Amino acid sequence: MLILMLALSLAQSISAPSRVCAQSREVNDQQDGAICPSAWDWPLAGPPPITKAFDNPSKPWLPGHRGMDMASHGGEDILAPQAGVLSFSGRVAGKDVVSLRVGALTVSFEPATTSLTPGDKVARRQVFAKVQGTSDHCDGRCLHWGLRKGKRAYLDPAGRIHPHRIVLKP
Protein backbone atom coordinates (compact mmCIF):
# COMPACT_ATOMS: atom_id res chain seq x y z
CA MET A 1 0.00 0.00 0.00
CA LEU A 2 2.80 2.42 0.92
CA ILE A 3 4.56 1.71 -2.37
CA LEU A 4 1.35 2.43 -4.30
CA MET A 5 0.88 5.77 -2.48
CA LEU A 6 4.48 6.78 -3.18
CA ALA A 7 4.12 5.85 -6.86
CA LEU A 8 0.92 7.91 -7.19
CA SER A 9 2.52 10.89 -5.46
CA LEU A 10 5.57 10.70 -7.74
CA ALA A 11 3.39 10.39 -10.86
CA GLN A 12 1.38 13.49 -9.88
CA SER A 13 4.52 15.56 -9.29
CA ILE A 14 6.01 14.52 -12.64
CA SER A 15 2.84 14.87 -14.73
CA ALA A 16 2.54 18.67 -14.60
CA PRO A 17 5.35 21.11 -15.33
CA SER A 18 6.44 23.29 -12.42
CA ARG A 19 8.05 26.70 -12.51
CA VAL A 20 11.16 27.10 -10.40
CA CYS A 21 12.74 30.46 -9.67
CA ALA A 22 16.50 30.19 -9.99
CA GLN A 23 17.12 32.78 -7.28
CA SER A 24 14.78 31.62 -4.55
CA ARG A 25 14.25 27.98 -5.57
CA GLU A 26 10.54 28.41 -4.85
CA VAL A 27 8.18 26.24 -6.86
CA ASN A 28 5.17 27.83 -8.55
CA ASP A 29 2.72 25.17 -9.69
CA GLN A 30 0.52 27.55 -11.72
CA GLN A 31 0.66 26.67 -15.40
CA ASP A 32 0.94 30.32 -16.38
CA GLY A 33 3.07 31.38 -13.38
CA ALA A 34 4.92 34.66 -13.16
CA ILE A 35 8.41 35.17 -14.47
CA CYS A 36 11.07 34.67 -11.82
CA PRO A 37 12.74 37.83 -10.55
CA SER A 38 16.18 38.72 -11.84
CA ALA A 39 19.15 37.34 -9.95
CA TRP A 40 20.78 40.80 -9.69
CA ASP A 41 19.67 44.42 -9.65
CA TRP A 42 20.71 47.46 -11.63
CA PRO A 43 23.54 49.34 -9.90
CA LEU A 44 21.84 52.67 -10.67
CA ALA A 45 18.29 53.75 -9.81
CA GLY A 46 15.92 52.27 -12.38
CA PRO A 47 17.05 50.64 -15.59
CA PRO A 48 19.47 53.26 -16.96
CA PRO A 49 20.08 53.77 -20.68
CA ILE A 50 22.97 51.61 -21.92
CA THR A 51 25.47 53.82 -23.72
CA LYS A 52 27.88 51.03 -24.67
CA ALA A 53 27.18 47.29 -24.51
CA PHE A 54 29.48 44.44 -23.51
CA ASP A 55 31.77 43.33 -26.35
CA ASN A 56 34.01 40.47 -25.28
CA PRO A 57 36.94 39.99 -27.68
CA SER A 58 37.58 36.52 -29.10
CA LYS A 59 41.14 36.56 -27.68
CA PRO A 60 42.23 38.17 -24.39
CA TRP A 61 44.75 40.46 -26.08
CA LEU A 62 42.30 41.87 -28.65
CA PRO A 63 40.38 45.12 -28.11
CA GLY A 64 36.84 44.97 -26.80
CA HIS A 65 34.57 46.37 -24.14
CA ARG A 66 34.77 44.14 -21.06
CA GLY A 67 31.69 45.52 -19.35
CA MET A 68 28.80 47.82 -20.08
CA ASP A 69 28.39 51.58 -19.76
CA MET A 70 25.21 53.10 -18.35
CA ALA A 71 24.21 56.75 -18.61
CA SER A 72 24.91 58.47 -15.31
CA HIS A 73 25.88 61.76 -13.75
CA GLY A 74 28.53 62.63 -11.19
CA GLY A 75 27.56 62.04 -7.58
CA GLU A 76 24.88 59.44 -8.39
CA ASP A 77 24.54 56.58 -5.88
CA ILE A 78 25.79 53.13 -6.88
CA LEU A 79 23.66 50.30 -5.47
CA ALA A 80 25.06 46.82 -4.87
CA PRO A 81 23.56 44.62 -7.62
CA GLN A 82 23.95 41.62 -5.31
CA ALA A 83 25.18 41.04 -1.74
CA GLY A 84 28.94 40.82 -1.52
CA VAL A 85 32.12 42.05 0.11
CA LEU A 86 34.01 45.18 -0.88
CA SER A 87 37.27 43.86 -2.32
CA PHE A 88 38.96 47.00 -3.71
CA SER A 89 38.68 50.76 -3.69
CA GLY A 90 41.33 52.92 -5.29
CA ARG A 91 43.03 53.91 -8.50
CA VAL A 92 43.93 51.51 -11.32
CA ALA A 93 45.84 52.94 -14.28
CA GLY A 94 44.63 56.44 -13.39
CA LYS A 95 40.98 55.37 -13.01
CA ASP A 96 38.89 55.42 -9.80
CA VAL A 97 37.57 51.88 -9.30
CA VAL A 98 35.44 50.14 -6.66
CA SER A 99 35.07 46.33 -6.73
CA LEU A 100 32.86 43.83 -4.92
CA ARG A 101 33.35 40.08 -4.55
CA VAL A 102 30.12 38.15 -5.06
CA GLY A 103 30.99 34.50 -4.61
CA ALA A 104 33.52 33.64 -7.34
CA LEU A 105 32.74 36.84 -9.27
CA THR A 106 34.39 40.27 -9.17
CA VAL A 107 32.06 43.17 -9.89
CA SER A 108 33.82 46.47 -10.74
CA PHE A 109 32.60 50.03 -11.27
CA GLU A 110 34.34 53.11 -12.66
CA PRO A 111 34.51 55.98 -12.10
CA ALA A 112 33.57 55.20 -8.52
CA THR A 113 34.63 56.08 -5.00
CA THR A 114 33.47 54.82 -1.61
CA SER A 115 33.97 55.51 2.06
CA LEU A 116 33.87 51.77 2.82
CA THR A 117 37.02 49.71 3.27
CA PRO A 118 37.93 46.33 1.76
CA GLY A 119 36.33 43.53 3.75
CA ASP A 120 33.13 45.47 4.49
CA LYS A 121 29.98 43.48 3.73
CA VAL A 122 27.48 45.05 1.35
CA ALA A 123 23.81 44.07 1.15
CA ARG A 124 21.90 43.77 -2.10
CA ARG A 125 20.53 47.22 -3.14
CA GLN A 126 22.70 48.97 -0.52
CA VAL A 127 24.27 52.28 -1.57
CA PHE A 128 27.99 51.51 -1.31
CA ALA A 129 29.67 53.99 -3.66
CA LYS A 130 29.21 57.14 -5.75
CA VAL A 131 29.75 57.80 -9.44
CA GLN A 132 32.72 60.15 -9.18
CA GLY A 133 36.40 60.38 -9.90
CA THR A 134 38.24 59.73 -13.14
CA SER A 135 37.79 57.19 -15.90
CA ASP A 136 39.36 56.65 -19.30
CA HIS A 137 35.98 56.90 -21.04
CA CYS A 138 33.12 57.57 -18.58
CA ASP A 139 34.01 60.88 -16.90
CA GLY A 140 30.81 62.69 -15.92
CA ARG A 141 28.50 60.89 -18.35
CA CYS A 142 28.42 57.16 -17.61
CA LEU A 143 29.21 54.36 -15.16
CA HIS A 144 31.20 51.36 -16.41
CA TRP A 145 30.04 48.05 -14.90
CA GLY A 146 32.46 45.14 -15.29
CA LEU A 147 31.97 41.50 -14.27
CA ARG A 148 34.73 38.91 -14.15
CA LYS A 149 35.03 35.27 -13.12
CA GLY A 150 38.57 34.38 -12.14
CA LYS A 151 41.35 36.52 -13.55
CA ARG A 152 40.45 36.63 -17.24
CA ALA A 153 36.89 35.40 -17.90
CA TYR A 154 34.83 38.54 -18.48
CA LEU A 155 31.04 38.20 -18.42
CA ASP A 156 28.20 40.41 -19.61
CA PRO A 157 26.55 42.05 -16.57
CA ALA A 158 23.30 42.47 -18.54
CA GLY A 159 22.84 38.68 -18.37
CA ARG A 160 22.42 38.94 -14.59
CA ILE A 161 19.68 41.57 -14.44
CA HIS A 162 16.93 40.28 -16.69
CA PRO A 163 14.07 38.19 -15.27
CA HIS A 164 14.11 34.58 -16.41
CA ARG A 165 11.47 31.90 -16.80
CA ILE A 166 12.61 28.41 -15.92
CA VAL A 167 10.19 25.55 -16.52
CA LEU A 168 10.75 21.96 -15.44
CA LYS A 169 9.00 19.50 -17.73
CA PRO A 170 8.33 15.81 -17.25
Tab-separated table of C-alpha atoms in Angstrom:
chain	number	residue	atom	x	y	z
A	1	MET	CA	0.000	0.000	0.000
A	2	LEU	CA	2.801	2.417	0.923
A	3	ILE	CA	4.564	1.711	-2.369
A	4	LEU	CA	1.354	2.430	-4.301
A	5	MET	CA	0.883	5.772	-2.480
A	6	LEU	CA	4.482	6.785	-3.182
A	7	ALA	CA	4.117	5.847	-6.860
A	8	LEU	CA	0.921	7.907	-7.193
A	9	SER	CA	2.524	10.891	-5.462
A	10	LEU	CA	5.566	10.704	-7.738
A	11	ALA	CA	3.388	10.389	-10.860
A	12	GLN	CA	1.380	13.495	-9.876
A	13	SER	CA	4.516	15.557	-9.288
A	14	ILE	CA	6.012	14.521	-12.642
A	15	SER	CA	2.842	14.872	-14.731
A	16	ALA	CA	2.544	18.668	-14.599
A	17	PRO	CA	5.346	21.111	-15.329
A	18	SER	CA	6.438	23.295	-12.422
A	19	ARG	CA	8.053	26.700	-12.515
A	20	VAL	CA	11.163	27.095	-10.401
A	21	CYS	CA	12.745	30.460	-9.673
A	22	ALA	CA	16.501	30.192	-9.990
A	23	GLN	CA	17.121	32.782	-7.283
A	24	SER	CA	14.780	31.623	-4.551
A	25	ARG	CA	14.254	27.976	-5.572
A	26	GLU	CA	10.545	28.408	-4.850
A	27	VAL	CA	8.184	26.236	-6.861
A	28	ASN	CA	5.171	27.832	-8.549
A	29	ASP	CA	2.716	25.171	-9.694
A	30	GLN	CA	0.523	27.546	-11.716
A	31	GLN	CA	0.659	26.665	-15.399
A	32	ASP	CA	0.943	30.323	-16.377
A	33	GLY	CA	3.070	31.379	-13.377
A	34	ALA	CA	4.923	34.660	-13.157
A	35	ILE	CA	8.410	35.174	-14.475
A	36	CYS	CA	11.072	34.671	-11.817
A	37	PRO	CA	12.743	37.833	-10.547
A	38	SER	CA	16.179	38.718	-11.841
A	39	ALA	CA	19.150	37.338	-9.948
A	40	TRP	CA	20.784	40.795	-9.688
A	41	ASP	CA	19.674	44.420	-9.646
A	42	TRP	CA	20.715	47.463	-11.627
A	43	PRO	CA	23.543	49.344	-9.899
A	44	LEU	CA	21.838	52.672	-10.666
A	45	ALA	CA	18.286	53.746	-9.813
A	46	GLY	CA	15.920	52.268	-12.376
A	47	PRO	CA	17.051	50.641	-15.590
A	48	PRO	CA	19.472	53.261	-16.962
A	49	PRO	CA	20.077	53.766	-20.679
A	50	ILE	CA	22.968	51.614	-21.919
A	51	THR	CA	25.472	53.824	-23.724
A	52	LYS	CA	27.884	51.029	-24.675
A	53	ALA	CA	27.180	47.291	-24.512
A	54	PHE	CA	29.476	44.443	-23.510
A	55	ASP	CA	31.770	43.332	-26.350
A	56	ASN	CA	34.013	40.468	-25.281
A	57	PRO	CA	36.940	39.994	-27.679
A	58	SER	CA	37.579	36.519	-29.104
A	59	LYS	CA	41.136	36.562	-27.681
A	60	PRO	CA	42.229	38.166	-24.388
A	61	TRP	CA	44.748	40.459	-26.081
A	62	LEU	CA	42.303	41.870	-28.653
A	63	PRO	CA	40.381	45.125	-28.114
A	64	GLY	CA	36.839	44.973	-26.801
A	65	HIS	CA	34.566	46.373	-24.142
A	66	ARG	CA	34.767	44.143	-21.063
A	67	GLY	CA	31.685	45.516	-19.355
A	68	MET	CA	28.798	47.820	-20.084
A	69	ASP	CA	28.388	51.576	-19.762
A	70	MET	CA	25.213	53.096	-18.345
A	71	ALA	CA	24.214	56.750	-18.611
A	72	SER	CA	24.907	58.467	-15.311
A	73	HIS	CA	25.881	61.760	-13.752
A	74	GLY	CA	28.534	62.632	-11.193
A	75	GLY	CA	27.556	62.040	-7.584
A	76	GLU	CA	24.878	59.445	-8.386
A	77	ASP	CA	24.536	56.584	-5.877
A	78	ILE	CA	25.790	53.135	-6.875
A	79	LEU	CA	23.661	50.299	-5.473
A	80	ALA	CA	25.062	46.821	-4.867
A	81	PRO	CA	23.555	44.624	-7.617
A	82	GLN	CA	23.952	41.617	-5.310
A	83	ALA	CA	25.176	41.043	-1.743
A	84	GLY	CA	28.939	40.824	-1.516
A	85	VAL	CA	32.120	42.054	0.111
A	86	LEU	CA	34.012	45.181	-0.876
A	87	SER	CA	37.266	43.861	-2.317
A	88	PHE	CA	38.960	46.998	-3.710
A	89	SER	CA	38.683	50.758	-3.686
A	90	GLY	CA	41.332	52.922	-5.290
A	91	ARG	CA	43.034	53.906	-8.504
A	92	VAL	CA	43.930	51.506	-11.320
A	93	ALA	CA	45.842	52.937	-14.284
A	94	GLY	CA	44.627	56.440	-13.387
A	95	LYS	CA	40.976	55.366	-13.008
A	96	ASP	CA	38.890	55.419	-9.803
A	97	VAL	CA	37.566	51.876	-9.297
A	98	VAL	CA	35.436	50.137	-6.661
A	99	SER	CA	35.067	46.332	-6.730
A	100	LEU	CA	32.863	43.829	-4.918
A	101	ARG	CA	33.352	40.077	-4.555
A	102	VAL	CA	30.122	38.155	-5.064
A	103	GLY	CA	30.988	34.499	-4.614
A	104	ALA	CA	33.519	33.644	-7.342
A	105	LEU	CA	32.742	36.844	-9.273
A	106	THR	CA	34.387	40.270	-9.165
A	107	VAL	CA	32.061	43.171	-9.892
A	108	SER	CA	33.815	46.471	-10.739
A	109	PHE	CA	32.603	50.027	-11.269
A	110	GLU	CA	34.344	53.114	-12.660
A	111	PRO	CA	34.513	55.975	-12.095
A	112	ALA	CA	33.566	55.202	-8.515
A	113	THR	CA	34.626	56.080	-5.002
A	114	THR	CA	33.467	54.822	-1.615
A	115	SER	CA	33.968	55.514	2.063
A	116	LEU	CA	33.871	51.771	2.818
A	117	THR	CA	37.017	49.709	3.274
A	118	PRO	CA	37.930	46.332	1.762
A	119	GLY	CA	36.326	43.527	3.754
A	120	ASP	CA	33.125	45.467	4.493
A	121	LYS	CA	29.979	43.479	3.730
A	122	VAL	CA	27.480	45.054	1.347
A	123	ALA	CA	23.813	44.066	1.152
A	124	ARG	CA	21.903	43.773	-2.104
A	125	ARG	CA	20.531	47.215	-3.137
A	126	GLN	CA	22.696	48.973	-0.517
A	127	VAL	CA	24.267	52.278	-1.570
A	128	PHE	CA	27.985	51.508	-1.312
A	129	ALA	CA	29.671	53.985	-3.665
A	130	LYS	CA	29.205	57.140	-5.752
A	131	VAL	CA	29.751	57.799	-9.443
A	132	GLN	CA	32.716	60.150	-9.177
A	133	GLY	CA	36.396	60.382	-9.899
A	134	THR	CA	38.236	59.734	-13.137
A	135	SER	CA	37.795	57.191	-15.896
A	136	ASP	CA	39.358	56.649	-19.295
A	137	HIS	CA	35.978	56.905	-21.039
A	138	CYS	CA	33.118	57.573	-18.583
A	139	ASP	CA	34.010	60.878	-16.903
A	140	GLY	CA	30.811	62.686	-15.922
A	141	ARG	CA	28.504	60.888	-18.351
A	142	CYS	CA	28.422	57.155	-17.608
A	143	LEU	CA	29.210	54.364	-15.163
A	144	HIS	CA	31.199	51.365	-16.413
A	145	TRP	CA	30.041	48.045	-14.900
A	146	GLY	CA	32.458	45.135	-15.287
A	147	LEU	CA	31.971	41.499	-14.272
A	148	ARG	CA	34.726	38.906	-14.154
A	149	LYS	CA	35.028	35.268	-13.123
A	150	GLY	CA	38.570	34.375	-12.138
A	151	LYS	CA	41.349	36.520	-13.550
A	152	ARG	CA	40.447	36.633	-17.244
A	153	ALA	CA	36.892	35.404	-17.898
A	154	TYR	CA	34.834	38.540	-18.485
A	155	LEU	CA	31.045	38.202	-18.425
A	156	ASP	CA	28.199	40.409	-19.608
A	157	PRO	CA	26.552	42.053	-16.571
A	158	ALA	CA	23.299	42.467	-18.541
A	159	GLY	CA	22.843	38.684	-18.367
A	160	ARG	CA	22.417	38.936	-14.592
A	161	ILE	CA	19.681	41.571	-14.442
A	162	HIS	CA	16.928	40.277	-16.693
A	163	PRO	CA	14.072	38.191	-15.267
A	164	HIS	CA	14.107	34.576	-16.414
A	165	ARG	CA	11.470	31.905	-16.801
A	166	ILE	CA	12.614	28.409	-15.917
A	167	VAL	CA	10.193	25.551	-16.518
A	168	LEU	CA	10.752	21.957	-15.438
A	169	LYS	CA	9.003	19.497	-17.725
A	170	PRO	CA	8.326	15.807	-17.255
